[in-house]
Every structure is written in C-alpha cells, then in structure tokens.
Amino acid sequence: MTPRRLGTVLSTLRKGKQLTQDQLAARGGVTKPYVSQLESGARKNPSLATLKRLAKALGVPVAELMK
C-alpha cells in the first residue's frame, strides 16, 4: 500500500463517519497535523500501533485501512 492510497482511504473513512481531522486525532491519540500528513501521503511509515488506534477511532478493522 502506498502512502497516498492509505491517505485516501483514511480520509474517505473519516469523512464517512463525519469526523474532522481534529476529532479523529483526539480519538486516535495523535495530533491533527499527523492525521493531515497521513491523509496527504506525506507521512510514509505509520506504526501498526498508530494504525490500530486510528482504526478503532473510526470503528473499523485495521484491514479496512489497507484496502
């Protein structure tokens, strides 16, 4: 999975849940700039722990982020 693809999936899921980047960041235990970097593809190697927290915050399995 490319960083750009992960960013697209993350953004789509977040918007589908009607969450702002700030809300997702707070729920996922990361900062808003970090979420922004992930969604833009600028952040290339998020840890599995971070992906798990974001998936939980979105109410989806981690595998959903890897589509």
Tab-separated table of N, CA, C and O in Angstrom, residues 6-67:
chain	number	residue	atom	x	y	z
A	6	LEU	N	-3.170	4.960	1.373
A	6	LEU	CA	-3.580	4.938	2.778
A	6	LEU	C	-4.259	6.254	3.137
A	6	LEU	O	-5.302	6.264	3.789
A	7	GLY	N	-3.690	7.351	2.692
A	7	GLY	CA	-4.266	8.665	2.973
A	7	GLY	C	-5.658	8.816	2.407
A	7	GLY	O	-6.557	9.360	3.068
A	8	THR	N	-5.859	8.340	1.199
A	8	THR	CA	-7.174	8.417	0.560
A	8	THR	C	-8.200	7.597	1.331
A	8	THR	O	-9.314	8.062	1.580
A	9	VAL	N	-7.818	6.390	1.711
A	9	VAL	CA	-8.727	5.515	2.459
A	9	VAL	C	-9.054	6.139	3.815
A	9	VAL	O	-10.224	6.193	4.218
A	10	LEU	N	-8.032	6.633	4.497
A	10	LEU	CA	-8.240	7.244	5.810
A	10	LEU	C	-9.175	8.447	5.712
A	10	LEU	O	-10.122	8.582	6.492
A	11	SER	N	-8.937	9.280	4.735
A	11	SER	CA	-9.767	10.470	4.538
A	11	SER	C	-11.217	10.088	4.225
A	11	SER	O	-12.161	10.661	4.775
A	12	THR	N	-11.392	9.120	3.353
A	12	THR	CA	-12.734	8.677	2.969
A	12	THR	C	-13.490	8.114	4.173
A	12	THR	O	-14.661	8.443	4.384
A	13	LEU	N	-12.821	7.280	4.954
A	13	LEU	CA	-13.463	6.710	6.136
A	13	LEU	C	-13.798	7.803	7.152
A	13	LEU	O	-14.891	7.811	7.734
A	14	ARG	N	-12.866	8.722	7.366
A	14	ARG	CA	-13.097	9.799	8.330
A	14	ARG	C	-14.293	10.649	7.921
A	14	ARG	O	-15.182	10.928	8.733
A	15	LYS	N	-14.344	11.023	6.658
A	15	LYS	CA	-15.452	11.851	6.178
A	15	LYS	C	-16.767	11.083	6.216
A	15	LYS	O	-17.820	11.657	6.499
A	16	GLY	N	-16.700	9.784	5.940
A	16	GLY	CA	-17.898	8.953	6.005
A	16	GLY	C	-18.478	8.874	7.407
A	16	GLY	O	-19.684	8.701	7.585
A	17	LYS	N	-17.603	8.988	8.402
A	17	LYS	CA	-18.041	8.990	9.805
A	17	LYS	C	-18.341	10.411	10.284
A	17	LYS	O	-18.648	10.622	11.449
A	18	GLN	N	-18.242	11.364	9.389
A	18	GLN	CA	-18.491	12.782	9.672
A	18	GLN	C	-17.626	13.300	10.816
A	18	GLN	O	-18.093	13.987	11.719
A	19	LEU	N	-16.343	12.943	10.747
A	19	LEU	CA	-15.375	13.405	11.730
A	19	LEU	C	-14.440	14.419	11.092
A	19	LEU	O	-14.092	14.295	9.916
A	20	THR	N	-14.017	15.385	11.871
A	20	THR	CA	-12.972	16.302	11.406
A	20	THR	C	-11.624	15.647	11.684
A	20	THR	O	-11.524	14.663	12.445
A	21	GLN	N	-10.582	16.207	11.107
A	21	GLN	CA	-9.243	15.708	11.407
A	21	GLN	C	-8.939	15.872	12.893
A	21	GLN	O	-8.325	14.995	13.493
A	22	ASP	N	-9.376	16.971	13.483
A	22	ASP	CA	-9.171	17.187	14.922
A	22	ASP	C	-9.847	16.101	15.748
A	22	ASP	O	-9.265	15.588	16.713
A	23	GLN	N	-11.070	15.755	15.392
A	23	GLN	CA	-11.806	14.733	16.142
A	23	GLN	C	-11.145	13.369	16.011
A	23	GLN	O	-11.001	12.642	17.002
A	24	LEU	N	-10.728	13.013	14.799
A	24	LEU	CA	-10.057	11.729	14.602
A	24	LEU	C	-8.742	11.702	15.373
A	24	LEU	O	-8.418	10.701	16.014
A	25	ALA	N	-8.017	12.783	15.313
A	25	ALA	CA	-6.747	12.856	16.038
A	25	ALA	C	-6.957	12.634	17.528
A	25	ALA	O	-6.243	11.847	18.161
A	26	ALA	N	-7.941	13.315	18.095
A	26	ALA	CA	-8.214	13.180	19.526
A	26	ALA	C	-8.616	11.747	19.877
A	26	ALA	O	-8.141	11.185	20.868
A	27	ARG	N	-9.460	11.167	19.078
A	27	ARG	CA	-9.919	9.797	19.340
A	27	ARG	C	-8.814	8.775	19.121
A	27	ARG	O	-8.795	7.727	19.765
A	28	GLY	N	-7.896	9.076	18.188
A	28	GLY	CA	-6.832	8.134	17.853
A	28	GLY	C	-5.529	8.360	18.600
A	28	GLY	O	-4.561	7.624	18.409
A	29	GLY	N	-5.506	9.376	19.453
A	29	GLY	CA	-4.307	9.611	20.253
A	29	GLY	C	-3.127	10.143	19.462
A	29	GLY	O	-1.972	9.882	19.814
A	30	VAL	N	-3.410	10.871	18.393
A	30	VAL	CA	-2.359	11.501	17.590
A	30	VAL	C	-2.699	12.983	17.451
A	30	VAL	O	-3.730	13.441	17.919
A	31	THR	N	-1.847	13.722	16.769
A	31	THR	CA	-2.114	15.142	16.571
A	31	THR	C	-2.841	15.373	15.253
A	31	THR	O	-2.789	14.536	14.347
A	32	LYS	N	-3.484	16.516	15.147
A	32	LYS	CA	-4.166	16.879	13.905
A	32	LYS	C	-3.168	16.983	12.749
A	32	LYS	O	-3.441	16.481	11.655
A	33	PRO	N	-1.982	17.597	12.946
A	33	PRO	CA	-1.018	17.618	11.841
A	33	PRO	C	-0.607	16.217	11.374
A	33	PRO	O	-0.382	15.992	10.188
A	34	TYR	N	-0.529	15.266	12.312
A	34	TYR	CA	-0.182	13.894	11.943
A	34	TYR	C	-1.262	13.292	11.042
A	34	TYR	O	-0.952	12.670	10.022
A	35	VAL	N	-2.525	13.482	11.416
A	35	VAL	CA	-3.630	12.994	10.580
A	35	VAL	C	-3.557	13.650	9.197
A	35	VAL	O	-3.698	12.979	8.176
A	36	SER	N	-3.322	14.931	9.164
A	36	SER	CA	-3.218	15.653	7.901
A	36	SER	C	-2.095	15.094	7.036
A	36	SER	O	-2.261	14.892	5.829
A	37	GLN	N	-0.956	14.826	7.658
A	37	GLN	CA	0.183	14.255	6.918
A	37	GLN	C	-0.140	12.861	6.392
A	37	GLN	O	0.232	12.517	5.261
A	38	LEU	N	-0.813	12.060	7.192
A	38	LEU	CA	-1.214	10.729	6.724
A	38	LEU	C	-2.153	10.837	5.531
A	38	LEU	O	-1.976	10.144	4.520
A	39	GLU	N	-3.148	11.709	5.639
A	39	GLU	CA	-4.134	11.831	4.566
A	39	GLU	C	-3.532	12.384	3.282
A	39	GLU	O	-3.985	12.043	2.200
A	40	SER	N	-2.516	13.214	3.400
A	40	SER	CA	-1.890	13.784	2.194
A	40	SER	C	-0.829	12.863	1.606
A	40	SER	O	-0.325	13.118	0.516
A	41	GLY	N	-0.482	11.809	2.335
A	41	GLY	CA	0.551	10.894	1.859
A	41	GLY	C	1.953	11.333	2.228
A	41	GLY	O	2.932	10.714	1.820
A	42	ALA	N	2.069	12.411	3.004
A	42	ALA	CA	3.389	12.915	3.395
A	42	ALA	C	4.036	12.052	4.475
A	42	ALA	O	5.256	11.968	4.553
A	43	ARG	N	3.225	11.423	5.297
A	43	ARG	CA	3.745	10.547	6.356
A	43	ARG	C	3.788	9.145	5.783
A	43	ARG	O	2.775	8.562	5.457
A	44	LYS	N	4.983	8.575	5.656
A	44	LYS	CA	5.131	7.332	4.909
A	44	LYS	C	5.067	6.049	5.735
A	44	LYS	O	4.702	5.021	5.225
A	45	ASN	N	5.422	6.083	7.000
A	45	ASN	CA	5.513	4.844	7.768
A	45	ASN	C	4.829	4.919	9.120
A	45	ASN	O	5.483	4.864	10.158
A	46	PRO	N	3.501	4.990	9.147
A	46	PRO	CA	2.841	4.967	10.449
A	46	PRO	C	3.031	3.594	11.093
A	46	PRO	O	3.080	2.573	10.400
A	47	SER	N	3.164	3.585	12.399
A	47	SER	CA	3.340	2.312	13.095
A	47	SER	C	2.033	1.523	13.097
A	47	SER	O	0.945	2.089	12.923
A	48	LEU	N	2.164	0.231	13.308
A	48	LEU	CA	0.978	-0.618	13.388
A	48	LEU	C	0.114	-0.188	14.575
A	48	LEU	O	-1.115	-0.175	14.485
A	49	ALA	N	0.757	0.198	15.672
A	49	ALA	CA	0.010	0.655	16.844
A	49	ALA	C	-0.827	1.888	16.500
A	49	ALA	O	-1.988	1.993	16.923
A	50	THR	N	-0.263	2.799	15.733
A	50	THR	CA	-0.999	4.003	15.330
A	50	THR	C	-2.158	3.632	14.417
A	50	THR	O	-3.273	4.145	14.576
A	51	LEU	N	-1.915	2.746	13.474
A	51	LEU	CA	-2.989	2.314	12.578
A	51	LEU	C	-4.114	1.643	13.360
A	51	LEU	O	-5.294	1.855	13.065
A	52	LYS	N	-3.752	0.856	14.369
A	52	LYS	CA	-4.769	0.202	15.197
A	52	LYS	C	-5.612	1.239	15.938
A	52	LYS	O	-6.834	1.113	16.010
A	53	ARG	N	-4.954	2.253	16.500
A	53	ARG	CA	-5.687	3.291	17.233
A	53	ARG	C	-6.616	4.063	16.304
A	53	ARG	O	-7.763	4.367	16.660
A	54	LEU	N	-6.137	4.391	15.105
A	54	LEU	CA	-6.972	5.136	14.155
A	54	LEU	C	-8.140	4.281	13.675
A	54	LEU	O	-9.260	4.773	13.550
A	55	ALA	N	-7.875	3.004	13.419
A	55	ALA	CA	-8.954	2.103	13.000
A	55	ALA	C	-10.014	1.997	14.102
A	55	ALA	O	-11.214	2.065	13.820
A	56	LYS	N	-9.567	1.869	15.352
A	56	LYS	CA	-10.506	1.798	16.472
A	56	LYS	C	-11.310	3.091	16.569
A	56	LYS	O	-12.528	3.069	16.777
A	57	ALA	N	-10.640	4.224	16.386
A	57	ALA	CA	-11.327	5.520	16.445
A	57	ALA	C	-12.385	5.643	15.349
A	57	ALA	O	-13.397	6.310	15.530
A	58	LEU	N	-12.137	4.990	14.221
A	58	LEU	CA	-13.074	5.018	13.098
A	58	LEU	C	-14.110	3.899	13.184
A	58	LEU	O	-15.055	3.864	12.400
A	59	GLY	N	-13.902	2.957	14.109
A	59	GLY	CA	-14.839	1.843	14.252
A	59	GLY	C	-14.753	0.834	13.131
A	59	GLY	O	-15.762	0.230	12.754
A	60	VAL	N	-13.528	0.649	12.605
A	60	VAL	CA	-13.322	-0.309	11.524
A	60	VAL	C	-12.132	-1.203	11.865
A	60	VAL	O	-11.279	-0.825	12.663
A	61	PRO	N	-12.056	-2.388	11.252
A	61	PRO	CA	-10.866	-3.212	11.449
A	61	PRO	C	-9.651	-2.576	10.758
A	61	PRO	O	-9.806	-1.827	9.793
A	62	VAL	N	-8.471	-2.867	11.250
A	62	VAL	CA	-7.248	-2.320	10.652
A	62	VAL	C	-7.178	-2.658	9.169
A	62	VAL	O	-6.743	-1.839	8.362
A	63	ALA	N	-7.637	-3.844	8.806
A	63	ALA	CA	-7.596	-4.262	7.396
A	63	ALA	C	-8.348	-3.291	6.493
A	63	ALA	O	-8.003	-3.138	5.317
A	64	GLU	N	-9.346	-2.613	7.042
A	64	GLU	CA	-10.120	-1.647	6.262
A	64	GLU	C	-9.233	-0.482	5.806
A	64	GLU	O	-9.447	0.094	4.739
A	65	LEU	N	-8.237	-0.150	6.594
A	65	LEU	CA	-7.323	0.929	6.229
A	65	LEU	C	-6.383	0.513	5.112
A	65	LEU	O	-5.800	1.362	4.437
A	66	MET	N	-6.247	-0.790	4.903
A	66	MET	CA	-5.301	-1.309	3.913
A	66	MET	C	-5.938	-1.601	2.558
A	66	MET	O	-5.293	-2.158	1.688
A	67	LYS	N	-7.183	-1.244	2.397
A	67	LYS	CA	-7.884	-1.517	1.124
A	67	LYS	C	-7.304	-0.714	-0.002
A	67	LYS	O	-6.895	0.381	0.110
